[in-house]
Amino acid sequence: MADVRRPRFSIVDPVVTGWKIAKKSRDSIATMAANHGVSASEFVELMAAHVESTVPPGGTLPWMPEKKRDGELPIDSA
């Protein structure tokens, strides 16, 4: 399968991310993008826009794992 590339200069304010992700996740994103005929970067941007549009009031996503609170004392909300 050939790489799908965006047209030159089609990204506003492009940046190179410094993230490291598992190869399996990267390959999964690349496959899904190719299946839809877009580049991996465009797929990630579309995915981010979709997630932003579904964030419920309060700003937390119900499917995100809860942050570990080891070593924190509970605070009573009286």
PDB file of C-alpha atoms in Angstrom:
ATOM      1  CA  MET A   1       0.000   0.000   0.000  1.00  0.00           C
ATOM      2  CA  ALA A   2       1.492   3.355  -1.024  1.00  0.00           C
ATOM      3  CA  ASP A   3       1.796   6.130   1.509  1.00  0.00           C
ATOM      4  CA  VAL A   4      -0.866   8.798   1.222  1.00  0.00           C
ATOM      5  CA  ARG A   5       0.654  12.237   1.514  1.00  0.00           C
ATOM      6  CA  ARG A   6      -0.944  15.588   2.096  1.00  0.00           C
ATOM      7  CA  PRO A   7      -0.428  18.304  -0.482  1.00  0.00           C
ATOM      8  CA  ARG A   8       2.564  20.509   0.297  1.00  0.00           C
ATOM      9  CA  PHE A   9       1.794  23.536   2.465  1.00  0.00           C
ATOM     10  CA  SER A  10      -1.673  22.207   3.372  1.00  0.00           C
ATOM     11  CA  ILE A  11      -0.955  22.173   7.119  1.00  0.00           C
ATOM     12  CA  VAL A  12      -1.234  25.430   9.048  1.00  0.00           C
ATOM     13  CA  ASP A  13       1.609  25.857  11.559  1.00  0.00           C
ATOM     14  CA  PRO A  14       3.011  22.295  11.272  1.00  0.00           C
ATOM     15  CA  VAL A  15       5.084  20.825  14.097  1.00  0.00           C
ATOM     16  CA  VAL A  16       6.974  17.580  14.540  1.00  0.00           C
ATOM     17  CA  THR A  17       5.768  15.851  17.687  1.00  0.00           C
ATOM     18  CA  GLY A  18       8.244  14.448  20.158  1.00  0.00           C
ATOM     19  CA  TRP A  19       5.934  11.674  21.319  1.00  0.00           C
ATOM     20  CA  LYS A  20       6.859   8.045  21.502  1.00  0.00           C
ATOM     21  CA  ILE A  21       4.081   5.512  21.036  1.00  0.00           C
ATOM     22  CA  ALA A  22       4.055   1.748  20.727  1.00  0.00           C
ATOM     23  CA  LYS A  23       4.821   0.462  17.239  1.00  0.00           C
ATOM     24  CA  LYS A  24       1.550  -1.488  17.296  1.00  0.00           C
ATOM     25  CA  SER A  25      -0.407   1.747  17.887  1.00  0.00           C
ATOM     26  CA  ARG A  26       1.488   3.587  15.161  1.00  0.00           C
ATOM     27  CA  ASP A  27       0.864   0.757  12.709  1.00  0.00           C
ATOM     28  CA  SER A  28      -2.819   0.671  13.655  1.00  0.00           C
ATOM     29  CA  ILE A  29      -3.164   4.416  13.002  1.00  0.00           C
ATOM     30  CA  ALA A  30      -1.335   4.077   9.678  1.00  0.00           C
ATOM     31  CA  THR A  31      -3.609   1.203   8.621  1.00  0.00           C
ATOM     32  CA  MET A  32      -6.809   3.027   9.580  1.00  0.00           C
ATOM     33  CA  ALA A  33      -5.602   6.157   7.774  1.00  0.00           C
ATOM     34  CA  ALA A  34      -4.738   4.196   4.634  1.00  0.00           C
ATOM     35  CA  ASN A  35      -8.141   2.493   4.711  1.00  0.00           C
ATOM     36  CA  HIS A  36      -9.732   5.956   4.608  1.00  0.00           C
ATOM     37  CA  GLY A  37      -7.357   7.354   1.990  1.00  0.00           C
ATOM     38  CA  VAL A  38      -5.714   9.946   4.232  1.00  0.00           C
ATOM     39  CA  SER A  39      -2.257  10.358   5.717  1.00  0.00           C
ATOM     40  CA  ALA A  40      -1.562   9.268   9.290  1.00  0.00           C
ATOM     41  CA  SER A  41      -1.102  12.901  10.359  1.00  0.00           C
ATOM     42  CA  GLU A  42      -4.447  13.889   8.855  1.00  0.00           C
ATOM     43  CA  PHE A  43      -6.094  10.894  10.528  1.00  0.00           C
ATOM     44  CA  VAL A  44      -4.685  11.929  13.933  1.00  0.00           C
ATOM     45  CA  GLU A  45      -5.924  15.510  13.414  1.00  0.00           C
ATOM     46  CA  LEU A  46      -9.402  14.269  12.476  1.00  0.00           C
ATOM     47  CA  MET A  47      -9.410  11.915  15.458  1.00  0.00           C
ATOM     48  CA  ALA A  48      -8.401  14.771  17.794  1.00  0.00           C
ATOM     49  CA  ALA A  49     -11.165  16.997  16.392  1.00  0.00           C
ATOM     50  CA  HIS A  50     -13.700  14.213  16.931  1.00  0.00           C
ATOM     51  CA  VAL A  51     -12.588  13.627  20.522  1.00  0.00           C
ATOM     52  CA  GLU A  52     -12.700  17.387  21.239  1.00  0.00           C
ATOM     53  CA  SER A  53     -16.256  17.531  19.898  1.00  0.00           C
ATOM     54  CA  THR A  54     -17.363  14.732  22.233  1.00  0.00           C
ATOM     55  CA  VAL A  55     -15.820  15.962  25.492  1.00  0.00           C
ATOM     56  CA  PRO A  56     -18.680  16.199  27.989  1.00  0.00           C
ATOM     57  CA  PRO A  57     -19.192  19.159  30.336  1.00  0.00           C
ATOM     58  CA  GLY A  58     -16.459  19.061  32.963  1.00  0.00           C
ATOM     59  CA  GLY A  59     -13.828  18.202  30.402  1.00  0.00           C
ATOM     60  CA  THR A  60     -13.139  14.582  31.294  1.00  0.00           C
ATOM     61  CA  LEU A  61     -13.555  11.622  29.008  1.00  0.00           C
ATOM     62  CA  PRO A  62     -15.373   8.681  30.583  1.00  0.00           C
ATOM     63  CA  TRP A  63     -13.169   6.115  28.796  1.00  0.00           C
ATOM     64  CA  MET A  64      -9.879   7.550  30.102  1.00  0.00           C
ATOM     65  CA  PRO A  65      -8.329   5.537  32.942  1.00  0.00           C
ATOM     66  CA  GLU A  66      -8.409   7.284  36.292  1.00  0.00           C
ATOM     67  CA  LYS A  67      -5.182   8.806  37.520  1.00  0.00           C
ATOM     68  CA  LYS A  68      -3.504   6.867  40.337  1.00  0.00           C
ATOM     69  CA  ARG A  69      -3.744   8.733  43.608  1.00  0.00           C
ATOM     70  CA  ASP A  70      -1.146   6.754  45.567  1.00  0.00           C
ATOM     71  CA  GLY A  71       0.210   8.728  48.486  1.00  0.00           C
ATOM     72  CA  GLU A  72      -2.519  11.385  48.399  1.00  0.00           C
ATOM     73  CA  LEU A  73      -4.732  11.997  51.385  1.00  0.00           C
ATOM     74  CA  PRO A  74      -8.475  12.310  50.735  1.00  0.00           C
ATOM     75  CA  ILE A  75      -9.932  15.797  51.044  1.00  0.00           C
ATOM     76  CA  ASP A  76     -13.428  16.066  52.493  1.00  0.00           C
ATOM     77  CA  SER A  77     -15.722  18.319  50.485  1.00  0.00           C
ATOM     78  CA  ALA A  78     -17.896  19.626  53.296  1.00  0.00           C
TER      79      ALA A  78
END
